[in-house]
Coordinates of C-alpha atoms in Angstrom, one line a residue:
M180 CA 0.0 0.0 0.0
E181 CA 1.4 3.4 -1.0
K182 CA 2.5 5.6 1.9
T183 CA 0.6 8.8 2.6
L184 CA 3.6 10.5 4.2
A185 CA 7.1 11.1 2.9
F186 CA 10.1 10.1 4.9
T187 CA 10.9 13.7 5.8
D188 CA 7.4 14.2 7.0
L189 CA 7.6 11.1 9.2
L190 CA 10.7 12.4 10.9
R191 CA 9.2 15.9 11.3
L192 CA 6.1 14.4 12.9
I193 CA 8.0 12.1 15.2
D194 CA 9.8 15.2 16.5
E195 CA 6.4 17.1 16.8
R196 CA 4.7 14.3 18.7
S197 CA 7.7 13.8 20.9
T198 CA 7.6 17.4 21.8
A199 CA 3.9 17.1 22.6
F200 CA 4.6 14.1 24.8
R201 CA 7.2 16.0 26.8
A202 CA 4.8 18.9 27.2
A203 CA 2.3 16.6 28.8
V204 CA 5.0 15.1 31.1
A205 CA 6.0 18.7 32.1
A206 CA 2.4 19.5 33.0
A207 CA 1.8 16.5 35.2
P208 CA 1.2 17.1 38.9
S209 CA 3.2 14.0 39.6
L210 CA 5.0 11.3 37.6
D211 CA 3.3 8.7 39.9
V212 CA -0.2 9.4 38.4
P213 CA -1.7 6.3 36.8
V214 CA -2.2 6.2 33.0
P215 CA -5.9 5.4 32.3
T216 CA -5.2 3.9 28.9
C217 CA -2.2 1.8 30.1
P218 CA -3.4 -0.2 33.1
E219 CA -0.9 -0.8 35.9
W220 CA 1.5 1.9 34.4
T221 CA 2.3 5.2 36.0
L222 CA 3.3 8.2 33.9
L223 CA 6.9 7.5 34.9
D224 CA 6.5 4.0 33.5
L225 CA 5.3 5.4 30.2
V226 CA 8.2 7.9 30.1
R227 CA 10.7 5.0 30.6
H228 CA 9.0 2.9 27.9
L229 CA 9.0 5.7 25.4
G230 CA 12.5 6.9 26.0
E231 CA 14.2 3.5 26.3
G232 CA 12.3 2.2 23.4
R233 CA 13.4 5.0 21.1
R234 CA 17.0 4.5 22.1
S235 CA 16.6 0.8 21.4
W236 CA 15.2 1.4 18.0
A237 CA 17.9 3.9 17.2
A238 CA 20.5 1.2 17.9
T239 CA 18.5 -1.3 15.8
V240 CA 18.4 1.1 12.8
A241 CA 22.1 1.9 13.2
A242 CA 22.9 -1.8 13.3
G243 CA 21.6 -2.2 9.7
P244 CA 19.9 -5.1 8.0
G245 CA 22.2 -7.7 9.6
A246 CA 20.7 -7.3 13.0
T247 CA 18.8 -10.4 14.3
G248 CA 16.6 -8.6 16.8
R249 CA 16.0 -5.4 18.7
C250 CA 19.3 -4.0 19.8
V251 CA 20.2 -2.9 23.3
P252 CA 22.1 0.4 23.2
E253 CA 25.4 0.5 25.0
G254 CA 26.3 3.1 27.6
S255 CA 22.8 4.7 27.7
P256 CA 22.4 7.0 30.8
A257 CA 20.1 5.8 33.6
L258 CA 16.6 7.3 33.9
P259 CA 17.0 10.6 35.7
G260 CA 14.9 11.2 38.8
E261 CA 14.5 15.0 38.5
R262 CA 11.8 16.3 36.2
E263 CA 13.9 18.7 34.1
A264 CA 16.7 16.2 33.6
L265 CA 14.0 13.6 32.7
L266 CA 12.7 15.9 30.0
D267 CA 16.2 16.4 28.6
W268 CA 16.7 12.6 28.6
L269 CA 13.5 12.2 26.6
A270 CA 14.5 14.8 24.1
A271 CA 17.9 13.1 23.7
S272 CA 16.1 9.7 23.1
T273 CA 14.1 11.3 20.3
R274 CA 17.2 12.8 18.8
E275 CA 19.0 9.5 18.8
L276 CA 16.2 7.9 16.9
L277 CA 15.9 10.7 14.4
D278 CA 19.7 10.9 13.8
A279 CA 19.8 7.1 13.2
L280 CA 16.9 7.3 10.7
E281 CA 18.3 10.3 8.9
E282 CA 21.6 8.6 8.5
A283 CA 20.1 5.4 7.3
G284 CA 17.5 6.8 4.9
P285 CA 14.1 5.2 4.1
D286 CA 15.3 2.3 1.9
R287 CA 18.0 0.7 4.0
G288 CA 17.0 -2.7 5.4
C289 CA 16.3 -3.0 9.1
W290 CA 15.3 -5.7 11.5
T291 CA 11.6 -5.5 12.3
W292 CA 9.2 -7.6 14.4
W293 CA 6.8 -7.9 11.5
E294 CA 7.0 -10.4 8.8
T295 CA 7.7 -10.1 5.1
S296 CA 3.9 -10.2 4.2
Q297 CA 3.4 -6.9 6.1
S298 CA 5.1 -3.5 5.7
P299 CA 8.6 -3.4 4.2
R300 CA 11.5 -4.4 6.5
A301 CA 13.2 -1.1 5.9
C302 CA 13.9 2.1 7.8
G303 CA 11.1 4.0 6.1
A304 CA 8.5 1.5 7.5
V305 CA 10.2 1.6 10.9
A306 CA 9.9 5.4 10.9
R307 CA 6.3 5.1 10.0
H308 CA 5.5 2.7 12.8
Q309 CA 7.6 4.8 15.3
L310 CA 5.4 7.8 14.5
Q311 CA 2.3 5.9 15.4
E312 CA 3.7 4.4 18.6
I313 CA 4.8 7.9 19.7
A314 CA 1.5 9.5 18.7
V315 CA -0.6 7.0 20.6
H316 CA 1.6 7.2 23.7
T317 CA 1.4 11.0 23.5
Y318 CA -2.4 10.6 23.6
D319 CA -1.9 8.4 26.7
A320 CA 0.2 11.1 28.4
Q321 CA -2.3 13.8 27.5
I322 CA -5.3 12.0 28.8
T323 CA -3.3 11.3 32.0
V324 CA -2.9 15.0 32.7
G325 CA -6.4 16.0 31.5
A326 CA -5.2 17.6 28.3
R327 CA -6.6 15.2 25.7
Q328 CA -6.1 16.2 22.1
P329 CA -7.0 14.4 18.9
L330 CA -4.2 13.0 16.8
P331 CA -3.2 15.4 14.0
E332 CA -5.2 14.5 10.9
D333 CA -2.2 13.5 8.8
V334 CA -0.8 11.3 11.5
A335 CA -4.2 9.6 12.1
L336 CA -4.9 9.0 8.4
D337 CA -1.5 7.4 8.0
G338 CA -2.1 5.6 11.2
V339 CA -5.1 3.7 9.9
D340 CA -3.2 2.7 6.8
E341 CA -0.1 1.8 8.7
F342 CA -2.0 -0.3 11.3
L343 CA -3.7 -2.4 8.6
S344 CA -0.4 -2.8 6.7
T345 CA 1.8 -3.7 9.7
C346 CA -0.4 -5.1 12.4
C347 CA -3.1 -6.8 10.4
A348 CA -1.6 -8.1 7.1
T349 CA -0.7 -11.7 7.3
T350 CA -0.6 -14.9 5.2
T351 CA -1.9 -16.9 8.2
P352 CA -5.4 -18.2 7.2
W353 CA -8.3 -16.4 8.7
P354 CA -9.9 -19.1 10.9
H355 CA -13.5 -17.7 10.7
K356 CA -16.1 -17.1 8.1
P357 CA -14.4 -15.2 5.2
G358 CA -15.5 -11.7 4.4
P359 CA -14.0 -8.3 4.1
I360 CA -14.2 -5.5 6.6
D361 CA -14.3 -1.9 5.4
F362 CA -13.0 1.1 7.4
H363 CA -14.2 4.6 6.5
A364 CA -12.6 7.8 7.8
T365 CA -14.9 10.8 7.8
E366 CA -12.0 12.7 6.3
G367 CA -12.8 10.9 3.0
H368 CA -10.5 7.9 3.0
S369 CA -11.5 4.2 3.1
W370 CA -9.7 0.9 3.4
R371 CA -10.7 -2.8 2.9
L372 CA -9.3 -5.7 4.9
S373 CA -9.9 -8.9 3.1
L374 CA -10.1 -11.9 5.4
D375 CA -10.0 -15.5 4.0
A376 CA -8.0 -18.7 3.7
D377 CA -5.1 -16.7 2.2
G378 CA -4.8 -14.4 5.3
A379 CA -5.5 -10.7 5.7
R380 CA -4.8 -8.3 2.9
P381 CA -5.4 -4.5 3.2
T382 CA -6.2 -2.3 0.2
R383 CA -7.3 1.3 -0.2
I384 CA -10.7 1.9 -1.7
P385 CA -11.6 5.2 -3.4
T386 CA -14.6 6.3 -1.3
P387 CA -17.2 4.7 0.9
A388 CA -19.6 4.7 -2.0
A389 CA -17.2 2.9 -4.3
P390 CA -15.5 0.1 -2.4
S391 CA -13.8 -1.5 -5.3
A392 CA -13.1 -1.2 -9.0
T393 CA -15.5 -3.5 -10.8
A394 CA -16.4 -4.2 -14.4
A395 CA -19.2 -2.2 -16.0
G396 CA -22.6 -3.4 -14.8
E397 CA -21.2 -5.4 -11.9
E398 CA -22.2 -4.6 -8.3
P399 CA -19.2 -4.2 -6.0
D400 CA -18.7 -6.8 -3.3
A401 CA -20.4 -5.9 -0.1
P402 CA -18.3 -6.0 3.0
A403 CA -19.2 -8.4 5.8
A404 CA -18.9 -5.4 8.2
S405 CA -17.8 -1.8 8.2
A406 CA -16.6 0.7 10.8
S407 CA -16.8 4.4 10.4
G408 CA -15.4 7.4 12.3
T409 CA -12.8 10.0 12.3
A410 CA -9.3 8.8 11.5
H411 CA -8.4 9.7 15.1
E412 CA -11.2 7.4 16.4
L413 CA -10.3 4.6 14.1
V414 CA -6.6 4.6 15.1
L415 CA -7.4 4.7 18.8
V416 CA -9.9 1.9 18.6
M417 CA -7.4 -0.1 16.7
Y418 CA -4.9 0.4 19.5
G419 CA -7.4 -0.3 22.2
R420 CA -7.6 3.2 23.5
L421 CA -11.2 3.8 22.7
P422 CA -14.1 1.3 22.8
L423 CA -15.4 -0.3 19.6
D424 CA -18.8 1.5 20.1
T425 CA -17.0 4.8 19.5
L426 CA -17.3 3.9 15.8
R427 CA -20.4 3.5 13.6
L428 CA -20.7 -0.2 12.9
D429 CA -22.6 -1.7 10.1
G430 CA -23.1 -5.3 9.0
D431 CA -21.7 -8.2 11.1
R432 CA -20.3 -6.7 14.3
G433 CA -19.0 -10.1 15.3
Q434 CA -16.6 -10.1 12.4
I435 CA -14.9 -7.0 13.8
E436 CA -14.9 -8.4 17.3
L437 CA -13.2 -11.6 16.0
L438 CA -10.6 -9.4 14.3
Q439 CA -9.8 -7.6 17.5
T440 CA -9.1 -10.8 19.3
W441 CA -7.4 -12.7 16.5
D442 CA -3.7 -13.5 17.0
P443 CA -2.3 -15.0 13.8
T444 CA 0.9 -16.1 15.6
A445 CA -0.9 -18.2 18.2

């Protein structure tokens, strides 16, 4: 599936979302406050996860395509205990990731946790997924401090596409009744996830009214189910931050619920 954001835009937005994350941390009354969308985590746990994770991915990108797993960076400073130092540590974590991605470029191979049937195993796809992870965790931090904001539209639209490409695409057979699920963003973009014995395959569809290109006189295939909402809502439902009922659901709701619980690796 064609990317909606250029590599330079991905890097710029990683920086912007990371800055928004730090602003939420700076505004928190305490780092011990619980994160509502990450059960059993405090805000400090979320900070540690985001900062250490970006340093690990920076090391993984720098290791090149020969890496056999996520890399552990050597000589990283310990998590600071004082707020201002912690914010500086977070900013340095983001800079490490951005520097590694800029040096590597989008086409260089990189170890990824996803398989070859999903997004490319290259630095451009890593940057794309990193943006979504940082954006969702920024939402987590904002909701923790009572300053919830929607994901920026360009981030959210790319997020729906990226989630379907990276987290859903698989050649593992769909173990339930076959049938596509359509996802419609109110911003005017739509996607179809085909589910059958060949696995799960995402494609873009032009508009909700024209779900597929068909020969003259043919009716387009109807989806088994569809989910509609803003791109922000679609992404946060996909990542389990909002309940499924946030979206408008049509057709077989059970098909969407099965997708939410399906683990192709099990």
